[in-house]
Amino acid sequence: MNILVSGAGIAGLACALELGTRGHDVTVVEYARHLRLTGTPIDIRGDAIETAARMGLLAKIQKRRVRMSELTQFVDSQGEPVARIPMEQVSDSDDDIELLREDLVRILANALPDTAAIRFEDSIETLTDGDGDGGVDVRFASGRTGRYDLVIGADGQHSAVRRLVFGPEKDYLRHLGVYFALADHPGEAQSEGANSIYNVPSRMAGIFRYNGKAVAVFQFRSEPIDYDRHDLDAQKKILIDAFAGYRSWRIPELLDAARADPGFFLTSASQIHLPSWHRGRVALVGDAGYSPAYLSGRGTSLALTGARFLAEELERCGNDHTAAFARYEARQRPYVTFAQDRVDSGRDRMLPTTWAAIAARNKALQASGTGAP
Ligand SMILES: Cc1cc2nc3c(=O)[nH]c(=O)nc-3n(C[C@H](O)[C@H](O)[C@H](O)COP(=O)(O)OP(=O)(O)OC[C@H]3O[C@@H](n4cnc5c(N)ncnc54)[C@H](O)[C@@H]3O)c2cc1C
């Protein structure tokens, strides 16, 4: 089949790999100029590990494994460790694999077969699904047009395919009351040491180090904020306003790193809940269809299993997309429900709302043994 995939993130690349190796002709359109390589380490868990093995990528992935969460500690305003991340509460098992998002993106992209190609700086502008007459007509932002047997929306939490086919984001997005921001911190890059997280009420600022690189990481609780996702300065201002009045530990220095970084990244912790992930010849995979929010630590695993189930079911159903999409959804839904149900403890541990709650969290972690500094 001639298949169009929107988005070259983990879900889009995994779809291109799984579909391309099964003989489909796959075109991936990505609106960025190149693969987007930012992001803190992500996790591959549970059956997504088997998916990576079936893709033939497990050895490469294992090689790039990092152990960042294990090296992360909560610190006080003097930078002294007060508690650790309790690994038994954040991982499913010792088999979980943590690796840099950029490494996984590269591993997937390098594994693409000749039948799959990525076209950068382009995106879907309109699509018309003539289900009965055998194809989806697509017009791209570049002015190109094309007809495809299937279209896969793997374009993330703010998916354009979802908007075009299922309607506005507000109908499906569930805000979890938290924002996450990330900035390079080149001044800190060469320094050694553990990863540090410092809390003030309803906020955390941290420094994470990996691969000779350091990043400033922030989370803060907030009601939904309306902003232009293409306006970098506006996004930086949201972060700076959220930390207004807080100058303890290294907060001012980390905010300066955010001000200076042209690759600054801000996102909300939001889930996508859709009653169905397919309509006609269009299906959604990854965050586009079922973002569990980064707080779950399971978005990447869902992207991998989703791509695999979709491709396997198309093969099993002899390219009968209606049957295949229904079977894909039936297999993937339990994983999504599980992941989306597991966000509250992460949020409460990371962002206690008062000084007293921060102290109580630290005390509980110290008492638990594995959370002691
Ligand atoms: C730059 C970046 C940094 C991230 N950092 C983290 C992190 O630190 N921690 C974490 O837990 N998760 C992070 N994530 C999210 C995480 O990668 C996903 O939750 C998970 O891997 C599922 O991936 P996905 O492919 O469904 O979505 P995404 O990883 O969001 O990928 C979607 C892709 O689609 C592209 N795209 C979006 N809209 C369009 C469009 N209209 N047309 C064409 N292409 C489009 C995007 O540029 C992106 O490449 C990050 C995602 C991105 C894109």
JSON list of N, CA and C and ligand atoms in Angstrom, two decimals, residues 5-13 29-32 34-42 101 104 122-124 154-161 163 180 182 265 267 285-288 291-295 297-303, ligand 1:
[
{"chain": "A", "resi": 5, "resn": "VAL", "atom": "N", "xyz": [2.60, 9.03, 6.38]},
{"chain": "A", "resi": 5, "resn": "VAL", "atom": "CA", "xyz": [2.69, 9.18, 7.83]},
{"chain": "A", "resi": 5, "resn": "VAL", "atom": "C", "xyz": [3.00, 10.64, 8.12]},
{"chain": "A", "resi": 6, "resn": "SER", "atom": "N", "xyz": [2.22, 11.25, 9.01]},
{"chain": "A", "resi": 6, "resn": "SER", "atom": "CA", "xyz": [2.49, 12.63, 9.39]},
{"chain": "A", "resi": 6, "resn": "SER", "atom": "C", "xyz": [3.27, 12.63, 10.70]},
{"chain": "A", "resi": 7, "resn": "GLY", "atom": "N", "xyz": [4.51, 13.17, 10.68]},
{"chain": "A", "resi": 7, "resn": "GLY", "atom": "CA", "xyz": [5.32, 13.27, 11.90]},
{"chain": "A", "resi": 7, "resn": "GLY", "atom": "C", "xyz": [6.45, 12.27, 11.92]},
{"chain": "A", "resi": 8, "resn": "ALA", "atom": "N", "xyz": [7.67, 12.77, 12.16]},
{"chain": "A", "resi": 8, "resn": "ALA", "atom": "CA", "xyz": [8.85, 11.89, 12.23]},
{"chain": "A", "resi": 8, "resn": "ALA", "atom": "C", "xyz": [9.39, 11.87, 13.66]},
{"chain": "A", "resi": 9, "resn": "GLY", "atom": "N", "xyz": [8.48, 11.69, 14.64]},
{"chain": "A", "resi": 9, "resn": "GLY", "atom": "CA", "xyz": [8.91, 11.43, 16.01]},
{"chain": "A", "resi": 9, "resn": "GLY", "atom": "C", "xyz": [9.03, 9.93, 16.20]},
{"chain": "A", "resi": 10, "resn": "ILE", "atom": "N", "xyz": [8.94, 9.49, 17.43]},
{"chain": "A", "resi": 10, "resn": "ILE", "atom": "CA", "xyz": [9.10, 8.05, 17.70]},
{"chain": "A", "resi": 10, "resn": "ILE", "atom": "C", "xyz": [7.99, 7.25, 17.00]},
{"chain": "A", "resi": 11, "resn": "ALA", "atom": "N", "xyz": [6.74, 7.72, 17.14]},
{"chain": "A", "resi": 11, "resn": "ALA", "atom": "CA", "xyz": [5.63, 6.97, 16.55]},
{"chain": "A", "resi": 11, "resn": "ALA", "atom": "C", "xyz": [5.73, 6.93, 15.02]},
{"chain": "A", "resi": 12, "resn": "GLY", "atom": "N", "xyz": [6.01, 8.08, 14.41]},
{"chain": "A", "resi": 12, "resn": "GLY", "atom": "CA", "xyz": [6.07, 8.14, 12.95]},
{"chain": "A", "resi": 12, "resn": "GLY", "atom": "C", "xyz": [7.20, 7.30, 12.39]},
{"chain": "A", "resi": 13, "resn": "LEU", "atom": "N", "xyz": [8.37, 7.37, 13.02]},
{"chain": "A", "resi": 13, "resn": "LEU", "atom": "CA", "xyz": [9.51, 6.58, 12.54]},
{"chain": "A", "resi": 13, "resn": "LEU", "atom": "C", "xyz": [9.26, 5.09, 12.75]},
{"chain": "A", "resi": 29, "resn": "VAL", "atom": "N", "xyz": [5.97, 12.81, 6.34]},
{"chain": "A", "resi": 29, "resn": "VAL", "atom": "CA", "xyz": [6.18, 14.26, 6.25]},
{"chain": "A", "resi": 29, "resn": "VAL", "atom": "C", "xyz": [6.39, 14.81, 7.65]},
{"chain": "A", "resi": 30, "resn": "GLU", "atom": "N", "xyz": [7.42, 15.61, 7.79]},
{"chain": "A", "resi": 30, "resn": "GLU", "atom": "CA", "xyz": [7.77, 16.19, 9.10]},
{"chain": "A", "resi": 30, "resn": "GLU", "atom": "C", "xyz": [7.91, 17.70, 8.90]},
{"chain": "A", "resi": 31, "resn": "TYR", "atom": "N", "xyz": [7.19, 18.46, 9.72]},
{"chain": "A", "resi": 31, "resn": "TYR", "atom": "CA", "xyz": [7.21, 19.90, 9.44]},
{"chain": "A", "resi": 31, "resn": "TYR", "atom": "C", "xyz": [8.48, 20.59, 9.90]},
{"chain": "A", "resi": 32, "resn": "ALA", "atom": "N", "xyz": [9.27, 19.95, 10.76]},
{"chain": "A", "resi": 32, "resn": "ALA", "atom": "CA", "xyz": [10.55, 20.54, 11.13]},
{"chain": "A", "resi": 32, "resn": "ALA", "atom": "C", "xyz": [11.55, 20.39, 9.98]},
{"chain": "A", "resi": 34, "resn": "HIS", "atom": "N", "xyz": [14.54, 19.15, 10.23]},
{"chain": "A", "resi": 34, "resn": "HIS", "atom": "CA", "xyz": [15.34, 17.94, 10.40]},
{"chain": "A", "resi": 34, "resn": "HIS", "atom": "C", "xyz": [14.73, 17.15, 11.55]},
{"chain": "A", "resi": 35, "resn": "LEU", "atom": "N", "xyz": [15.26, 16.00, 11.83]},
{"chain": "A", "resi": 35, "resn": "LEU", "atom": "CA", "xyz": [14.74, 15.21, 12.96]},
{"chain": "A", "resi": 35, "resn": "LEU", "atom": "C", "xyz": [14.87, 16.03, 14.23]},
{"chain": "A", "resi": 36, "resn": "ARG", "atom": "N", "xyz": [13.87, 15.98, 15.06]},
{"chain": "A", "resi": 36, "resn": "ARG", "atom": "CA", "xyz": [13.91, 16.78, 16.30]},
{"chain": "A", "resi": 36, "resn": "ARG", "atom": "C", "xyz": [14.54, 15.91, 17.40]},
{"chain": "A", "resi": 37, "resn": "LEU", "atom": "N", "xyz": [15.68, 16.41, 17.87]},
{"chain": "A", "resi": 37, "resn": "LEU", "atom": "CA", "xyz": [16.50, 15.55, 18.73]},
{"chain": "A", "resi": 37, "resn": "LEU", "atom": "C", "xyz": [16.53, 15.98, 20.19]},
{"chain": "A", "resi": 38, "resn": "THR", "atom": "N", "xyz": [15.78, 17.01, 20.54]},
{"chain": "A", "resi": 38, "resn": "THR", "atom": "CA", "xyz": [15.82, 17.43, 21.95]},
{"chain": "A", "resi": 38, "resn": "THR", "atom": "C", "xyz": [14.99, 16.48, 22.80]},
{"chain": "A", "resi": 39, "resn": "GLY", "atom": "N", "xyz": [15.06, 16.70, 24.10]},
{"chain": "A", "resi": 39, "resn": "GLY", "atom": "CA", "xyz": [14.26, 15.88, 25.02]},
{"chain": "A", "resi": 39, "resn": "GLY", "atom": "C", "xyz": [15.14, 15.21, 26.06]},
{"chain": "A", "resi": 40, "resn": "THR", "atom": "N", "xyz": [14.59, 15.04, 27.22]},
{"chain": "A", "resi": 40, "resn": "THR", "atom": "CA", "xyz": [15.29, 14.31, 28.28]},
{"chain": "A", "resi": 40, "resn": "THR", "atom": "C", "xyz": [15.19, 12.82, 27.97]},
{"chain": "A", "resi": 41, "resn": "PRO", "atom": "N", "xyz": [15.92, 11.98, 28.70]},
{"chain": "A", "resi": 41, "resn": "PRO", "atom": "CA", "xyz": [15.78, 10.54, 28.42]},
{"chain": "A", "resi": 41, "resn": "PRO", "atom": "C", "xyz": [14.35, 10.04, 28.57]},
{"chain": "A", "resi": 42, "resn": "ILE", "atom": "N", "xyz": [14.02, 9.06, 27.75]},
{"chain": "A", "resi": 42, "resn": "ILE", "atom": "CA", "xyz": [12.68, 8.46, 27.77]},
{"chain": "A", "resi": 42, "resn": "ILE", "atom": "C", "xyz": [12.82, 6.97, 28.12]},
{"chain": "A", "resi": 101, "resn": "ARG", "atom": "N", "xyz": [16.18, 10.45, 24.18]},
{"chain": "A", "resi": 101, "resn": "ARG", "atom": "CA", "xyz": [15.21, 10.51, 23.09]},
{"chain": "A", "resi": 101, "resn": "ARG", "atom": "C", "xyz": [15.93, 10.61, 21.75]},
{"chain": "A", "resi": 104, "resn": "LEU", "atom": "N", "xyz": [17.13, 7.26, 20.45]},
{"chain": "A", "resi": 104, "resn": "LEU", "atom": "CA", "xyz": [16.09, 6.39, 19.89]},
{"chain": "A", "resi": 104, "resn": "LEU", "atom": "C", "xyz": [15.63, 6.92, 18.52]},
{"chain": "A", "resi": 122, "resn": "ASP", "atom": "N", "xyz": [7.57, 19.89, 5.50]},
{"chain": "A", "resi": 122, "resn": "ASP", "atom": "CA", "xyz": [6.28, 19.79, 4.82]},
{"chain": "A", "resi": 122, "resn": "ASP", "atom": "C", "xyz": [5.26, 19.21, 5.80]},
{"chain": "A", "resi": 123, "resn": "SER", "atom": "N", "xyz": [4.02, 19.50, 5.54]},
{"chain": "A", "resi": 123, "resn": "SER", "atom": "CA", "xyz": [2.96, 18.98, 6.43]},
{"chain": "A", "resi": 123, "resn": "SER", "atom": "C", "xyz": [1.66, 18.91, 5.65]},
{"chain": "A", "resi": 124, "resn": "ILE", "atom": "N", "xyz": [0.74, 18.13, 6.21]},
{"chain": "A", "resi": 124, "resn": "ILE", "atom": "CA", "xyz": [-0.56, 17.97, 5.56]},
{"chain": "A", "resi": 124, "resn": "ILE", "atom": "C", "xyz": [-1.40, 19.22, 5.82]},
{"chain": "A", "resi": 154, "resn": "ALA", "atom": "N", "xyz": [0.83, 10.60, 13.10]},
{"chain": "A", "resi": 154, "resn": "ALA", "atom": "CA", "xyz": [1.78, 10.31, 14.19]},
{"chain": "A", "resi": 154, "resn": "ALA", "atom": "C", "xyz": [2.46, 11.63, 14.55]},
{"chain": "A", "resi": 155, "resn": "ASP", "atom": "N", "xyz": [1.65, 12.69, 14.53]},
{"chain": "A", "resi": 155, "resn": "ASP", "atom": "CA", "xyz": [2.20, 14.04, 14.66]},
{"chain": "A", "resi": 155, "resn": "ASP", "atom": "C", "xyz": [1.98, 14.63, 16.05]},
{"chain": "A", "resi": 156, "resn": "GLY", "atom": "N", "xyz": [2.04, 13.76, 17.06]},
{"chain": "A", "resi": 156, "resn": "GLY", "atom": "CA", "xyz": [2.17, 14.23, 18.44]},
{"chain": "A", "resi": 156, "resn": "GLY", "atom": "C", "xyz": [0.90, 14.79, 19.06]},
{"chain": "A", "resi": 157, "resn": "GLN", "atom": "N", "xyz": [1.11, 15.28, 20.27]},
{"chain": "A", "resi": 157, "resn": "GLN", "atom": "CA", "xyz": [0.01, 15.74, 21.11]},
{"chain": "A", "resi": 157, "resn": "GLN", "atom": "C", "xyz": [-0.90, 16.76, 20.41]},
{"chain": "A", "resi": 158, "resn": "HIS", "atom": "N", "xyz": [-0.31, 17.62, 19.57]},
{"chain": "A", "resi": 158, "resn": "HIS", "atom": "CA", "xyz": [-1.11, 18.66, 18.90]},
{"chain": "A", "resi": 158, "resn": "HIS", "atom": "C", "xyz": [-1.35, 18.29, 17.44]},
{"chain": "A", "resi": 159, "resn": "SER", "atom": "N", "xyz": [-1.61, 17.04, 17.21]},
{"chain": "A", "resi": 159, "resn": "SER", "atom": "CA", "xyz": [-1.73, 16.47, 15.86]},
{"chain": "A", "resi": 159, "resn": "SER", "atom": "C", "xyz": [-2.63, 17.25, 14.90]},
{"chain": "A", "resi": 160, "resn": "ALA", "atom": "N", "xyz": [-2.07, 17.52, 13.72]},
{"chain": "A", "resi": 160, "resn": "ALA", "atom": "CA", "xyz": [-2.88, 18.17, 12.68]},
{"chain": "A", "resi": 160, "resn": "ALA", "atom": "C", "xyz": [-3.85, 17.18, 12.05]},
{"chain": "A", "resi": 161, "resn": "VAL", "atom": "N", "xyz": [-3.41, 15.92, 11.90]},
{"chain": "A", "resi": 161, "resn": "VAL", "atom": "CA", "xyz": [-4.29, 14.91, 11.31]},
{"chain": "A", "resi": 161, "resn": "VAL", "atom": "C", "xyz": [-5.53, 14.73, 12.19]},
{"chain": "A", "resi": 163, "resn": "ARG", "atom": "N", "xyz": [-6.86, 16.90, 14.18]},
{"chain": "A", "resi": 163, "resn": "ARG", "atom": "CA", "xyz": [-7.73, 18.07, 14.04]},
{"chain": "A", "resi": 163, "resn": "ARG", "atom": "C", "xyz": [-8.54, 18.00, 12.74]},
{"chain": "A", "resi": 180, "resn": "PHE", "atom": "N", "xyz": [5.90, 21.52, 31.66]},
{"chain": "A", "resi": 180, "resn": "PHE", "atom": "CA", "xyz": [7.28, 21.01, 31.68]},
{"chain": "A", "resi": 180, "resn": "PHE", "atom": "C", "xyz": [8.08, 21.88, 30.73]},
{"chain": "A", "resi": 182, "resn": "LEU", "atom": "N", "xyz": [12.28, 22.77, 29.22]},
{"chain": "A", "resi": 182, "resn": "LEU", "atom": "CA", "xyz": [13.61, 22.20, 29.07]},
{"chain": "A", "resi": 182, "resn": "LEU", "atom": "C", "xyz": [14.49, 23.18, 28.32]},
{"chain": "A", "resi": 265, "resn": "PHE", "atom": "N", "xyz": [12.13, 24.39, 25.08]},
{"chain": "A", "resi": 265, "resn": "PHE", "atom": "CA", "xyz": [10.96, 23.52, 24.83]},
{"chain": "A", "resi": 265, "resn": "PHE", "atom": "C", "xyz": [10.00, 23.63, 26.01]},
{"chain": "A", "resi": 267, "resn": "THR", "atom": "N", "xyz": [6.03, 22.33, 27.26]},
{"chain": "A", "resi": 267, "resn": "THR", "atom": "CA", "xyz": [4.84, 21.56, 26.91]},
{"chain": "A", "resi": 267, "resn": "THR", "atom": "C", "xyz": [3.99, 21.38, 28.15]},
{"chain": "A", "resi": 285, "resn": "VAL", "atom": "N", "xyz": [-1.54, 7.17, 15.66]},
{"chain": "A", "resi": 285, "resn": "VAL", "atom": "CA", "xyz": [-0.60, 6.35, 16.44]},
{"chain": "A", "resi": 285, "resn": "VAL", "atom": "C", "xyz": [0.21, 7.28, 17.34]},
{"chain": "A", "resi": 286, "resn": "GLY", "atom": "N", "xyz": [0.48, 6.85, 18.56]},
{"chain": "A", "resi": 286, "resn": "GLY", "atom": "CA", "xyz": [1.31, 7.63, 19.48]},
{"chain": "A", "resi": 286, "resn": "GLY", "atom": "C", "xyz": [0.53, 8.75, 20.14]},
{"chain": "A", "resi": 287, "resn": "ASP", "atom": "N", "xyz": [1.27, 9.79, 20.56]},
{"chain": "A", "resi": 287, "resn": "ASP", "atom": "CA", "xyz": [0.64, 10.89, 21.30]},
{"chain": "A", "resi": 287, "resn": "ASP", "atom": "C", "xyz": [-0.55, 11.49, 20.57]},
{"chain": "A", "resi": 288, "resn": "ALA", "atom": "N", "xyz": [-0.53, 11.47, 19.25]},
{"chain": "A", "resi": 288, "resn": "ALA", "atom": "CA", "xyz": [-1.63, 12.04, 18.47]},
{"chain": "A", "resi": 288, "resn": "ALA", "atom": "C", "xyz": [-2.96, 11.41, 18.87]},
{"chain": "A", "resi": 291, "resn": "SER", "atom": "N", "xyz": [-1.98, 10.31, 23.84]},
{"chain": "A", "resi": 291, "resn": "SER", "atom": "CA", "xyz": [-0.91, 10.79, 24.72]},
{"chain": "A", "resi": 291, "resn": "SER", "atom": "C", "xyz": [-1.25, 10.46, 26.17]},
{"chain": "A", "resi": 292, "resn": "PRO", "atom": "N", "xyz": [-0.34, 9.79, 26.88]},
{"chain": "A", "resi": 292, "resn": "PRO", "atom": "CA", "xyz": [-0.60, 9.52, 28.30]},
{"chain": "A", "resi": 292, "resn": "PRO", "atom": "C", "xyz": [-0.01, 10.63, 29.17]},
{"chain": "A", "resi": 293, "resn": "ALA", "atom": "N", "xyz": [0.68, 11.60, 28.56]},
{"chain": "A", "resi": 293, "resn": "ALA", "atom": "CA", "xyz": [1.41, 12.69, 29.23]},
{"chain": "A", "resi": 293, "resn": "ALA", "atom": "C", "xyz": [2.76, 12.18, 29.73]},
{"chain": "A", "resi": 294, "resn": "TYR", "atom": "N", "xyz": [3.76, 13.07, 29.70]},
{"chain": "A", "resi": 294, "resn": "TYR", "atom": "CA", "xyz": [5.11, 12.64, 30.06]},
{"chain": "A", "resi": 294, "resn": "TYR", "atom": "C", "xyz": [5.17, 12.13, 31.50]},
{"chain": "A", "resi": 295, "resn": "LEU", "atom": "N", "xyz": [4.22, 12.57, 32.34]},
{"chain": "A", "resi": 295, "resn": "LEU", "atom": "CA", "xyz": [4.22, 12.14, 33.74]},
{"chain": "A", "resi": 295, "resn": "LEU", "atom": "C", "xyz": [4.06, 10.62, 33.88]},
{"chain": "A", "resi": 297, "resn": "GLY", "atom": "N", "xyz": [5.55, 8.45, 31.91]},
{"chain": "A", "resi": 297, "resn": "GLY", "atom": "CA", "xyz": [6.77, 7.77, 31.48]},
{"chain": "A", "resi": 297, "resn": "GLY", "atom": "C", "xyz": [6.50, 6.65, 30.49]},
{"chain": "A", "resi": 298, "resn": "ARG", "atom": "N", "xyz": [5.37, 6.71, 29.79]},
{"chain": "A", "resi": 298, "resn": "ARG", "atom": "CA", "xyz": [5.01, 5.59, 28.93]},
{"chain": "A", "resi": 298, "resn": "ARG", "atom": "C", "xyz": [4.64, 5.98, 27.49]},
{"chain": "A", "resi": 299, "resn": "GLY", "atom": "N", "xyz": [4.82, 7.26, 27.14]},
{"chain": "A", "resi": 299, "resn": "GLY", "atom": "CA", "xyz": [4.43, 7.71, 25.80]},
{"chain": "A", "resi": 299, "resn": "GLY", "atom": "C", "xyz": [5.23, 7.03, 24.71]},
{"chain": "A", "resi": 300, "resn": "THR", "atom": "N", "xyz": [6.52, 6.84, 24.95]},
{"chain": "A", "resi": 300, "resn": "THR", "atom": "CA", "xyz": [7.37, 6.23, 23.92]},
{"chain": "A", "resi": 300, "resn": "THR", "atom": "C", "xyz": [7.02, 4.75, 23.76]},
{"chain": "A", "resi": 301, "resn": "SER", "atom": "N", "xyz": [6.76, 4.08, 24.88]},
{"chain": "A", "resi": 301, "resn": "SER", "atom": "CA", "xyz": [6.40, 2.66, 24.80]},
{"chain": "A", "resi": 301, "resn": "SER", "atom": "C", "xyz": [5.10, 2.49, 24.02]},
{"chain": "A", "resi": 302, "resn": "LEU", "atom": "N", "xyz": [4.15, 3.38, 24.27]},
{"chain": "A", "resi": 302, "resn": "LEU", "atom": "CA", "xyz": [2.88, 3.30, 23.52]},
{"chain": "A", "resi": 302, "resn": "LEU", "atom": "C", "xyz": [3.09, 3.54, 22.03]},
{"chain": "A", "resi": 303, "resn": "ALA", "atom": "N", "xyz": [3.99, 4.47, 21.71]},
{"chain": "A", "resi": 303, "resn": "ALA", "atom": "CA", "xyz": [4.26, 4.75, 20.29]},
{"chain": "A", "resi": 303, "resn": "ALA", "atom": "C", "xyz": [4.83, 3.50, 19.61]},
{"chain": "B", "resi": 1, "resn": "LIG", "atom": "C1", "xyz": [11.21, 17.94, 20.51]},
{"chain": "B", "resi": 1, "resn": "LIG", "atom": "C2", "xyz": [10.55, 16.99, 21.44]},
{"chain": "B", "resi": 1, "resn": "LIG", "atom": "C3", "xyz": [11.05, 16.85, 22.74]},
{"chain": "B", "resi": 1, "resn": "LIG", "atom": "C4", "xyz": [10.43, 15.97, 23.64]},
{"chain": "B", "resi": 1, "resn": "LIG", "atom": "N1", "xyz": [10.93, 15.85, 24.91]},
{"chain": "B", "resi": 1, "resn": "LIG", "atom": "C5", "xyz": [10.38, 14.97, 25.76]},
{"chain": "B", "resi": 1, "resn": "LIG", "atom": "C6", "xyz": [10.91, 14.82, 27.08]},
{"chain": "B", "resi": 1, "resn": "LIG", "atom": "O1", "xyz": [11.86, 15.48, 27.49]},
{"chain": "B", "resi": 1, "resn": "LIG", "atom": "N2", "xyz": [10.31, 13.91, 27.92]},
{"chain": "B", "resi": 1, "resn": "LIG", "atom": "C7", "xyz": [9.24, 13.14, 27.50]},
{"chain": "B", "resi": 1, "resn": "LIG", "atom": "O2", "xyz": [8.74, 12.32, 28.27]},
{"chain": "B", "resi": 1, "resn": "LIG", "atom": "N3", "xyz": [8.74, 13.30, 26.25]},
{"chain": "B", "resi": 1, "resn": "LIG", "atom": "C8", "xyz": [9.26, 14.18, 25.38]},
{"chain": "B", "resi": 1, "resn": "LIG", "atom": "N4", "xyz": [8.74, 14.33, 24.13]},
{"chain": "B", "resi": 1, "resn": "LIG", "atom": "C9", "xyz": [7.54, 13.55, 23.77]},
{"chain": "B", "resi": 1, "resn": "LIG", "atom": "C10", "xyz": [7.84, 12.09, 23.49]},
{"chain": "B", "resi": 1, "resn": "LIG", "atom": "O3", "xyz": [8.81, 11.98, 22.50]},
{"chain": "B", "resi": 1, "resn": "LIG", "atom": "C11", "xyz": [6.53, 11.44, 23.09]},
{"chain": "B", "resi": 1, "resn": "LIG", "atom": "O4", "xyz": [5.60, 11.55, 24.14]},
{"chain": "B", "resi": 1, "resn": "LIG", "atom": "C12", "xyz": [6.61, 9.94, 22.76]},
{"chain": "B", "resi": 1, "resn": "LIG", "atom": "O5", "xyz": [7.87, 9.55, 22.31]},
{"chain": "B", "resi": 1, "resn": "LIG", "atom": "C13", "xyz": [5.57, 9.60, 21.70]},
{"chain": "B", "resi": 1, "resn": "LIG", "atom": "O6", "xyz": [6.04, 10.12, 20.49]},
{"chain": "B", "resi": 1, "resn": "LIG", "atom": "P1", "xyz": [5.17, 10.62, 19.26]},
{"chain": "B", "resi": 1, "resn": "LIG", "atom": "O7", "xyz": [5.98, 10.30, 18.05]},
{"chain": "B", "resi": 1, "resn": "LIG", "atom": "O8", "xyz": [3.78, 10.15, 19.35]},
{"chain": "B", "resi": 1, "resn": "LIG", "atom": "O9", "xyz": [5.11, 12.22, 19.43]},
{"chain": "B", "resi": 1, "resn": "LIG", "atom": "P2", "xyz": [6.27, 13.28, 19.29]},
{"chain": "B", "resi": 1, "resn": "LIG", "atom": "O10", "xyz": [7.53, 12.77, 19.87]},
{"chain": "B", "resi": 1, "resn": "LIG", "atom": "O11", "xyz": [5.73, 14.56, 19.80]},
{"chain": "B", "resi": 1, "resn": "LIG", "atom": "O12", "xyz": [6.54, 13.41, 17.71]},
{"chain": "B", "resi": 1, "resn": "LIG", "atom": "C14", "xyz": [5.66, 14.06, 16.83]},
{"chain": "B", "resi": 1, "resn": "LIG", "atom": "C15", "xyz": [6.42, 14.50, 15.60]},
{"chain": "B", "resi": 1, "resn": "LIG", "atom": "O13", "xyz": [5.50, 15.05, 14.67]},
{"chain": "B", "resi": 1, "resn": "LIG", "atom": "C16", "xyz": [5.99, 16.29, 14.19]},
{"chain": "B", "resi": 1, "resn": "LIG", "atom": "N5", "xyz": [4.83, 17.11, 13.84]},
{"chain": "B", "resi": 1, "resn": "LIG", "atom": "C17", "xyz": [3.98, 17.76, 14.68]},
{"chain": "B", "resi": 1, "resn": "LIG", "atom": "N6", "xyz": [2.99, 18.36, 13.98]},
{"chain": "B", "resi": 1, "resn": "LIG", "atom": "C18", "xyz": [3.23, 18.07, 12.68]},
{"chain": "B", "resi": 1, "resn": "LIG", "atom": "C19", "xyz": [2.56, 18.39, 11.47]},
{"chain": "B", "resi": 1, "resn": "LIG", "atom": "N7", "xyz": [1.44, 19.14, 11.47]},
{"chain": "B", "resi": 1, "resn": "LIG", "atom": "N8", "xyz": [3.06, 17.93, 10.31]},
{"chain": "B", "resi": 1, "resn": "LIG", "atom": "C20", "xyz": [4.19, 17.18, 10.30]},
{"chain": "B", "resi": 1, "resn": "LIG", "atom": "N9", "xyz": [4.88, 16.85, 11.41]},
{"chain": "B", "resi": 1, "resn": "LIG", "atom": "C21", "xyz": [4.39, 17.29, 12.59]},
{"chain": "B", "resi": 1, "resn": "LIG", "atom": "C22", "xyz": [6.81, 16.84, 15.34]},
{"chain": "B", "resi": 1, "resn": "LIG", "atom": "O14", "xyz": [7.75, 17.80, 14.88]},
{"chain": "B", "resi": 1, "resn": "LIG", "atom": "C23", "xyz": [7.47, 15.57, 15.86]},
{"chain": "B", "resi": 1, "resn": "LIG", "atom": "O15", "xyz": [8.65, 15.27, 15.16]},
{"chain": "B", "resi": 1, "resn": "LIG", "atom": "C24", "xyz": [9.30, 15.21, 23.22]},
{"chain": "B", "resi": 1, "resn": "LIG", "atom": "C25", "xyz": [8.81, 15.35, 21.92]},
{"chain": "B", "resi": 1, "resn": "LIG", "atom": "C26", "xyz": [9.41, 16.23, 21.03]},
{"chain": "B", "resi": 1, "resn": "LIG", "atom": "C27", "xyz": [8.86, 16.36, 19.62]}
]
